[in-house]
């Protein structure tokens, strides 16, 4: 399946100079959405993970369906102030800005084998933050899986200590 042809590119969104990769056009195509979830699930099926983590918001769109398909638990990592119980927090940098992420402290048990799923790898800051939160709670980060990789931003260098898999790569903006 030619996923790249289904990913819509919007120039100068949300800021000048950013070429935004819009996955809503993939989600809106039932065959493409199914293909993406099936492919991400296939990458994980033999890794014996216990938990799938997805960072808000687009990580939910990849992580929750894969967790359902593989019959695993799903744990959301959210932007500050959204999770109601006791949280751990980590601050990180984005391609456009700075943010922080939180996870419920009781969501990951020591020794849990965890995969983190997100729609897109840019600088790697978001998923590194999620990985640090999981490790702080005693989890083991087994795999990081993405639909899209912006290779020119070198997120793999930020994530060099982890196993990274992506379905579609962009070598230049
Ligand atoms: O590799 P990075 O440089 O961290 O960038 C990638 C992250 O940026 C986007 O999320 P965003 O923070 O825009 O939030 P959203 O999912 O709520 O739209 C994307 O969904 C990834 O989570
Ligand atoms: N260029 C981009 N397109 C879509 N989501 C992003 N998140 C970070 N950079 C992005």
PDB file of C-alpha atoms and ligand atoms in Angstrom:
ATOM      1  CA  UNK A   1       0.000   0.000   0.000  1.00  0.00           C
ATOM      2  CA  UNK A   2       1.350   3.453  -0.952  1.00  0.00           C
ATOM      3  CA  UNK A   3       0.778   5.177   2.388  1.00  0.00           C
ATOM      4  CA  UNK A   4       2.824   8.231   1.423  1.00  0.00           C
ATOM      5  CA  UNK A   5       0.352   9.107  -1.296  1.00  0.00           C
ATOM      6  CA  UNK A   6      -2.420   9.100   1.352  1.00  0.00           C
ATOM      7  CA  UNK A   7      -0.612  11.309   3.892  1.00  0.00           C
ATOM      8  CA  UNK A   8      -1.647  14.917   3.264  1.00  0.00           C
ATOM      9  CA  UNK A   9       1.125  17.526   3.513  1.00  0.00           C
ATOM     10  CA  UNK A  10       0.207  21.019   4.676  1.00  0.00           C
ATOM     11  CA  UNK A  11       2.914  23.655   4.348  1.00  0.00           C
ATOM     12  CA  UNK A  12       3.507  26.220   7.119  1.00  0.00           C
ATOM     13  CA  UNK A  13       1.227  24.530   9.672  1.00  0.00           C
ATOM     14  CA  UNK A  14       1.117  25.110  12.621  1.00  0.00           C
ATOM     15  CA  UNK A  15       4.031  27.537  12.041  1.00  0.00           C
ATOM     16  CA  UNK A  16       5.946  28.903   9.073  1.00  0.00           C
ATOM     17  CA  UNK A  17       8.588  26.447   7.858  1.00  0.00           C
ATOM     18  CA  UNK A  18       6.829  23.292   9.116  1.00  0.00           C
ATOM     19  CA  UNK A  19       5.580  20.793   6.535  1.00  0.00           C
ATOM     20  CA  UNK A  20       2.792  19.148   8.519  1.00  0.00           C
ATOM     21  CA  UNK A  21       2.105  15.474   7.803  1.00  0.00           C
ATOM     22  CA  UNK A  22      -1.658  15.073   8.192  1.00  0.00           C
ATOM     23  CA  UNK A  23      -2.720  11.495   8.946  1.00  0.00           C
ATOM     24  CA  UNK A  24      -6.460  12.227   9.019  1.00  0.00           C
ATOM     25  CA  UNK A  25      -6.493  11.327   5.313  1.00  0.00           C
ATOM     26  CA  UNK A  26      -5.100   7.883   6.205  1.00  0.00           C
ATOM     27  CA  UNK A  27      -7.610   7.374   9.036  1.00  0.00           C
ATOM     28  CA  UNK A  28     -10.413   8.410   6.685  1.00  0.00           C
ATOM     29  CA  UNK A  29      -9.564   5.542   4.314  1.00  0.00           C
ATOM     30  CA  UNK A  30     -10.776   2.307   5.921  1.00  0.00           C
ATOM     31  CA  UNK A  31      -8.361   0.077   4.020  1.00  0.00           C
ATOM     32  CA  UNK A  32      -5.368   2.298   4.780  1.00  0.00           C
ATOM     33  CA  UNK A  33      -6.290   2.627   8.473  1.00  0.00           C
ATOM     34  CA  UNK A  34      -6.636  -1.149   8.751  1.00  0.00           C
ATOM     35  CA  UNK A  35      -3.338  -1.668   6.907  1.00  0.00           C
ATOM     36  CA  UNK A  36      -1.475   0.685   9.280  1.00  0.00           C
ATOM     37  CA  UNK A  37      -2.884  -0.977  12.416  1.00  0.00           C
ATOM     38  CA  UNK A  38      -2.174  -4.448  10.983  1.00  0.00           C
ATOM     39  CA  UNK A  39       1.427  -3.525  10.086  1.00  0.00           C
ATOM     40  CA  UNK A  40       2.176  -1.954  13.487  1.00  0.00           C
ATOM     41  CA  UNK A  41       0.619  -4.990  15.196  1.00  0.00           C
ATOM     42  CA  UNK A  42       2.712  -7.352  13.075  1.00  0.00           C
ATOM     43  CA  UNK A  43       5.912  -5.559  14.189  1.00  0.00           C
ATOM     44  CA  UNK A  44       4.975  -6.166  17.831  1.00  0.00           C
ATOM     45  CA  UNK A  45       3.317  -9.555  17.827  1.00  0.00           C
ATOM     46  CA  UNK A  46       6.400 -11.607  18.825  1.00  0.00           C
ATOM     47  CA  UNK A  47       7.930  -9.119  21.285  1.00  0.00           C
ATOM     48  CA  UNK A  48       5.901 -10.345  24.247  1.00  0.00           C
ATOM     49  CA  UNK A  49       4.844  -6.881  25.410  1.00  0.00           C
ATOM     50  CA  UNK A  50       2.375  -6.436  28.265  1.00  0.00           C
ATOM     51  CA  UNK A  51       1.333  -2.842  27.677  1.00  0.00           C
ATOM     52  CA  UNK A  52       0.958  -0.434  24.751  1.00  0.00           C
ATOM     53  CA  UNK A  53       1.508   3.239  25.607  1.00  0.00           C
ATOM     54  CA  UNK A  54       0.273   6.070  23.369  1.00  0.00           C
ATOM     55  CA  UNK A  55       1.099   9.768  23.833  1.00  0.00           C
ATOM     56  CA  UNK A  56      -1.771  12.264  23.483  1.00  0.00           C
ATOM     57  CA  UNK A  57      -3.397  12.796  21.071  1.00  0.00           C
ATOM     58  CA  UNK A  58      -2.322  11.087  17.877  1.00  0.00           C
ATOM     59  CA  UNK A  59      -0.565   8.305  19.769  1.00  0.00           C
ATOM     60  CA  UNK A  60      -4.021   7.236  20.979  1.00  0.00           C
ATOM     61  CA  UNK A  61      -5.099   6.742  17.354  1.00  0.00           C
ATOM     62  CA  UNK A  62      -2.289   4.244  16.730  1.00  0.00           C
ATOM     63  CA  UNK A  63      -1.853   2.748  20.201  1.00  0.00           C
ATOM     64  CA  UNK A  64      -5.403   1.901  21.238  1.00  0.00           C
ATOM     65  CA  UNK A  65      -6.357  -0.081  18.092  1.00  0.00           C
ATOM     66  CA  UNK A  66      -3.054  -1.987  18.182  1.00  0.00           C
ATOM     67  CA  UNK A  67      -3.563  -2.813  21.886  1.00  0.00           C
ATOM     68  CA  UNK A  68      -7.059  -4.068  21.072  1.00  0.00           C
ATOM     69  CA  UNK A  69      -5.827  -6.164  18.163  1.00  0.00           C
ATOM     70  CA  UNK A  70      -2.985  -7.738  20.193  1.00  0.00           C
ATOM     71  CA  UNK A  71      -5.173  -8.133  23.294  1.00  0.00           C
ATOM     72  CA  UNK A  72      -2.866  -5.957  25.410  1.00  0.00           C
ATOM     73  CA  UNK A  73      -3.499  -3.199  27.936  1.00  0.00           C
ATOM     74  CA  UNK A  74      -3.436   0.425  26.731  1.00  0.00           C
ATOM     75  CA  UNK A  75      -2.013   3.266  28.831  1.00  0.00           C
ATOM     76  CA  UNK A  76      -2.384   6.920  27.801  1.00  0.00           C
ATOM     77  CA  UNK A  77       0.419   9.438  28.305  1.00  0.00           C
ATOM     78  CA  UNK A  78      -1.211  12.852  28.464  1.00  0.00           C
ATOM     79  CA  UNK A  79      -0.501  16.564  28.388  1.00  0.00           C
ATOM     80  CA  UNK A  80      -0.320  18.171  31.858  1.00  0.00           C
ATOM     81  CA  UNK A  81      -3.411  18.425  34.007  1.00  0.00           C
ATOM     82  CA  UNK A  82      -5.523  15.870  32.142  1.00  0.00           C
ATOM     83  CA  UNK A  83      -4.967  12.699  34.186  1.00  0.00           C
ATOM     84  CA  UNK A  84      -7.005  12.615  37.406  1.00  0.00           C
ATOM     85  CA  UNK A  85      -4.972  10.302  39.677  1.00  0.00           C
ATOM     86  CA  UNK A  86      -1.387  10.646  40.906  1.00  0.00           C
ATOM     87  CA  UNK A  87       1.014  11.284  37.995  1.00  0.00           C
ATOM     88  CA  UNK A  88       4.698  11.287  37.093  1.00  0.00           C
ATOM     89  CA  UNK A  89       5.752  14.204  34.841  1.00  0.00           C
ATOM     90  CA  UNK A  90       8.558  14.786  32.293  1.00  0.00           C
ATOM     91  CA  UNK A  91       9.364  17.946  30.278  1.00  0.00           C
ATOM     92  CA  UNK A  92      10.551  17.758  26.658  1.00  0.00           C
ATOM     93  CA  UNK A  93      11.107  19.757  23.438  1.00  0.00           C
ATOM     94  CA  UNK A  94       8.978  19.536  20.252  1.00  0.00           C
ATOM     95  CA  UNK A  95       9.787  20.369  16.610  1.00  0.00           C
ATOM     96  CA  UNK A  96       7.666  23.423  17.384  1.00  0.00           C
ATOM     97  CA  UNK A  97       7.768  24.298  21.096  1.00  0.00           C
ATOM     98  CA  UNK A  98       8.175  22.774  24.544  1.00  0.00           C
ATOM     99  CA  UNK A  99       5.735  20.667  26.478  1.00  0.00           C
ATOM    100  CA  UNK A 100       5.418  18.198  29.300  1.00  0.00           C
ATOM    101  CA  UNK A 101       3.809  14.780  29.542  1.00  0.00           C
ATOM    102  CA  UNK A 102       2.283  12.865  32.424  1.00  0.00           C
ATOM    103  CA  UNK A 103       1.399   9.248  33.160  1.00  0.00           C
ATOM    104  CA  UNK A 104      -0.565   7.703  36.007  1.00  0.00           C
ATOM    105  CA  UNK A 105       1.947   6.348  38.511  1.00  0.00           C
ATOM    106  CA  UNK A 106      -0.017   3.113  38.950  1.00  0.00           C
ATOM    107  CA  UNK A 107      -0.436   2.479  35.201  1.00  0.00           C
ATOM    108  CA  UNK A 108       2.877   0.638  34.742  1.00  0.00           C
ATOM    109  CA  UNK A 109       4.008  -2.155  37.069  1.00  0.00           C
ATOM    110  CA  UNK A 110       7.711  -2.850  37.710  1.00  0.00           C
ATOM    111  CA  UNK A 111       8.928  -5.288  35.048  1.00  0.00           C
ATOM    112  CA  UNK A 112       6.135  -4.531  32.555  1.00  0.00           C
ATOM    113  CA  UNK A 113       7.297  -4.920  28.954  1.00  0.00           C
ATOM    114  CA  UNK A 114       6.083  -1.817  27.116  1.00  0.00           C
ATOM    115  CA  UNK A 115       5.805  -0.658  23.498  1.00  0.00           C
ATOM    116  CA  UNK A 116       5.188   3.018  22.743  1.00  0.00           C
ATOM    117  CA  UNK A 117       3.183   3.867  19.618  1.00  0.00           C
ATOM    118  CA  UNK A 118       2.784   7.247  17.969  1.00  0.00           C
ATOM    119  CA  UNK A 119       1.800   8.565  14.558  1.00  0.00           C
ATOM    120  CA  UNK A 120       5.035  10.428  13.854  1.00  0.00           C
ATOM    121  CA  UNK A 121       8.700  10.550  14.881  1.00  0.00           C
ATOM    122  CA  UNK A 122      10.128  14.076  14.475  1.00  0.00           C
ATOM    123  CA  UNK A 123      12.829  15.070  17.013  1.00  0.00           C
ATOM    124  CA  UNK A 124      11.975  12.095  19.219  1.00  0.00           C
ATOM    125  CA  UNK A 125      11.347  14.332  22.247  1.00  0.00           C
ATOM    126  CA  UNK A 126       7.782  13.175  22.845  1.00  0.00           C
ATOM    127  CA  UNK A 127       8.499   9.480  22.803  1.00  0.00           C
ATOM    128  CA  UNK A 128      11.745   9.891  24.764  1.00  0.00           C
ATOM    129  CA  UNK A 129       9.670  11.629  27.457  1.00  0.00           C
ATOM    130  CA  UNK A 130       7.173   8.757  27.421  1.00  0.00           C
ATOM    131  CA  UNK A 131      10.032   6.228  27.635  1.00  0.00           C
ATOM    132  CA  UNK A 132      11.578   8.045  30.618  1.00  0.00           C
ATOM    133  CA  UNK A 133       8.215   8.062  32.407  1.00  0.00           C
ATOM    134  CA  UNK A 134       7.777   4.319  31.840  1.00  0.00           C
ATOM    135  CA  UNK A 135      11.307   3.619  33.104  1.00  0.00           C
ATOM    136  CA  UNK A 136      10.763   5.829  36.153  1.00  0.00           C
ATOM    137  CA  UNK A 137       7.851   3.534  37.037  1.00  0.00           C
ATOM    138  CA  UNK A 138       9.972   0.416  36.566  1.00  0.00           C
ATOM    139  CA  UNK A 139       8.762  -0.577  33.092  1.00  0.00           C
ATOM    140  CA  UNK A 140      11.003  -1.893  30.306  1.00  0.00           C
ATOM    141  CA  UNK A 141      10.704  -0.080  26.952  1.00  0.00           C
ATOM    142  CA  UNK A 142      10.859  -2.869  24.365  1.00  0.00           C
ATOM    143  CA  UNK A 143       9.910  -1.073  21.146  1.00  0.00           C
ATOM    144  CA  UNK A 144       8.974   2.316  19.685  1.00  0.00           C
ATOM    145  CA  UNK A 145       6.701   2.089  16.631  1.00  0.00           C
ATOM    146  CA  UNK A 146       5.518   4.908  14.381  1.00  0.00           C
ATOM    147  CA  UNK A 147       3.553   5.374  11.183  1.00  0.00           C
ATOM    148  CA  UNK A 148       5.792   8.253   9.970  1.00  0.00           C
ATOM    149  CA  UNK A 149       9.474   9.133  10.460  1.00  0.00           C
ATOM    150  CA  UNK A 150      10.888  12.564   9.546  1.00  0.00           C
ATOM    151  CA  UNK A 151      14.392  11.128   9.096  1.00  0.00           C
ATOM    152  CA  UNK A 152      16.007  14.532   8.497  1.00  0.00           C
ATOM    153  CA  UNK A 153      15.223  15.528  12.119  1.00  0.00           C
ATOM    154  CA  UNK A 154      17.350  12.625  13.362  1.00  0.00           C
ATOM    155  CA  UNK A 155      14.944  11.401  16.019  1.00  0.00           C
ATOM    156  CA  UNK A 156      16.651   8.004  15.883  1.00  0.00           C
ATOM    157  CA  UNK A 157      19.754   9.619  17.405  1.00  0.00           C
ATOM    158  CA  UNK A 158      17.671  10.860  20.341  1.00  0.00           C
ATOM    159  CA  UNK A 159      16.185   7.360  20.636  1.00  0.00           C
ATOM    160  CA  UNK A 160      19.476   5.494  20.037  1.00  0.00           C
ATOM    161  CA  UNK A 161      19.072   3.346  23.166  1.00  0.00           C
ATOM    162  CA  UNK A 162      15.789   1.906  21.878  1.00  0.00           C
ATOM    163  CA  UNK A 163      14.408  -0.360  19.148  1.00  0.00           C
ATOM    164  CA  UNK A 164      12.645   1.918  16.614  1.00  0.00           C
ATOM    165  CA  UNK A 165      10.398   0.911  13.695  1.00  0.00           C
ATOM    166  CA  UNK A 166       8.588   3.183  11.225  1.00  0.00           C
ATOM    167  CA  UNK A 167       6.343   2.508   8.225  1.00  0.00           C
ATOM    168  CA  UNK A 168       6.966   5.620   6.072  1.00  0.00           C
ATOM    169  CA  UNK A 169      10.098   7.785   5.978  1.00  0.00           C
ATOM    170  CA  UNK A 170      10.615  11.355   4.727  1.00  0.00           C
ATOM    171  CA  UNK A 171      14.280  12.132   4.007  1.00  0.00           C
ATOM    172  CA  UNK A 172      13.719  15.830   3.523  1.00  0.00           C
ATOM    173  CA  UNK A 173      11.143  18.455   4.435  1.00  0.00           C
TER     174      UNK A 173
HETATM  175  O1  LIG B   1       9.251  13.617  17.751  1.00  0.00           O
HETATM  176  P1  LIG B   1       8.715  14.914  18.299  1.00  0.00           P
HETATM  177  O2  LIG B   1       9.524  16.107  17.895  1.00  0.00           O
HETATM  178  O3  LIG B   1       8.448  14.866  19.752  1.00  0.00           O
HETATM  179  O4  LIG B   1       7.316  15.181  17.572  1.00  0.00           O
HETATM  180  C1  LIG B   1       6.359  14.190  17.349  1.00  0.00           C
HETATM  181  C2  LIG B   1       5.124  14.414  18.168  1.00  0.00           C
HETATM  182  O5  LIG B   1       4.474  15.622  17.732  1.00  0.00           O
HETATM  183  C3  LIG B   1       3.106  15.327  17.427  1.00  0.00           C
HETATM  184  O6  LIG B   1       2.279  15.501  18.518  1.00  0.00           O
HETATM  185  P2  LIG B   1       1.831  16.927  19.077  1.00  0.00           P
HETATM  186  O7  LIG B   1       2.675  17.264  20.254  1.00  0.00           O
HETATM  187  O8  LIG B   1       1.783  17.915  17.950  1.00  0.00           O
HETATM  188  O9  LIG B   1       0.408  16.648  19.691  1.00  0.00           O
HETATM  189  P3  LIG B   1      -0.979  16.016  19.157  1.00  0.00           P
HETATM  190  O10 LIG B   1      -0.733  14.534  18.965  1.00  0.00           O
HETATM  191  O11 LIG B   1      -1.880  16.274  20.318  1.00  0.00           O
HETATM  192  O12 LIG B   1      -1.397  16.690  17.877  1.00  0.00           O
HETATM  193  C4  LIG B   1       3.138  13.870  17.026  1.00  0.00           C
HETATM  194  O13 LIG B   1       1.853  13.267  17.144  1.00  0.00           O
HETATM  195  C5  LIG B   1       4.146  13.276  17.947  1.00  0.00           C
HETATM  196  O14 LIG B   1       3.591  12.898  19.207  1.00  0.00           O
HETATM  197  N1  LIG B   2       5.982  17.928  10.651  1.00  0.00           N
HETATM  198  C1  LIG B   2       5.067  17.366  11.453  1.00  0.00           C
HETATM  199  N2  LIG B   2       3.896  16.930  10.952  1.00  0.00           N
HETATM  200  C2  LIG B   2       2.960  16.373  11.776  1.00  0.00           C
HETATM  201  N3  LIG B   2       3.138  16.225  13.084  1.00  0.00           N
HETATM  202  C3  LIG B   2       4.288  16.643  13.622  1.00  0.00           C
HETATM  203  N4  LIG B   2       4.768  16.590  14.895  1.00  0.00           N
HETATM  204  C4  LIG B   2       6.004  17.143  14.889  1.00  0.00           C
HETATM  205  N5  LIG B   2       6.352  17.540  13.665  1.00  0.00           N
HETATM  206  C5  LIG B   2       5.302  17.226  12.849  1.00  0.00           C
END
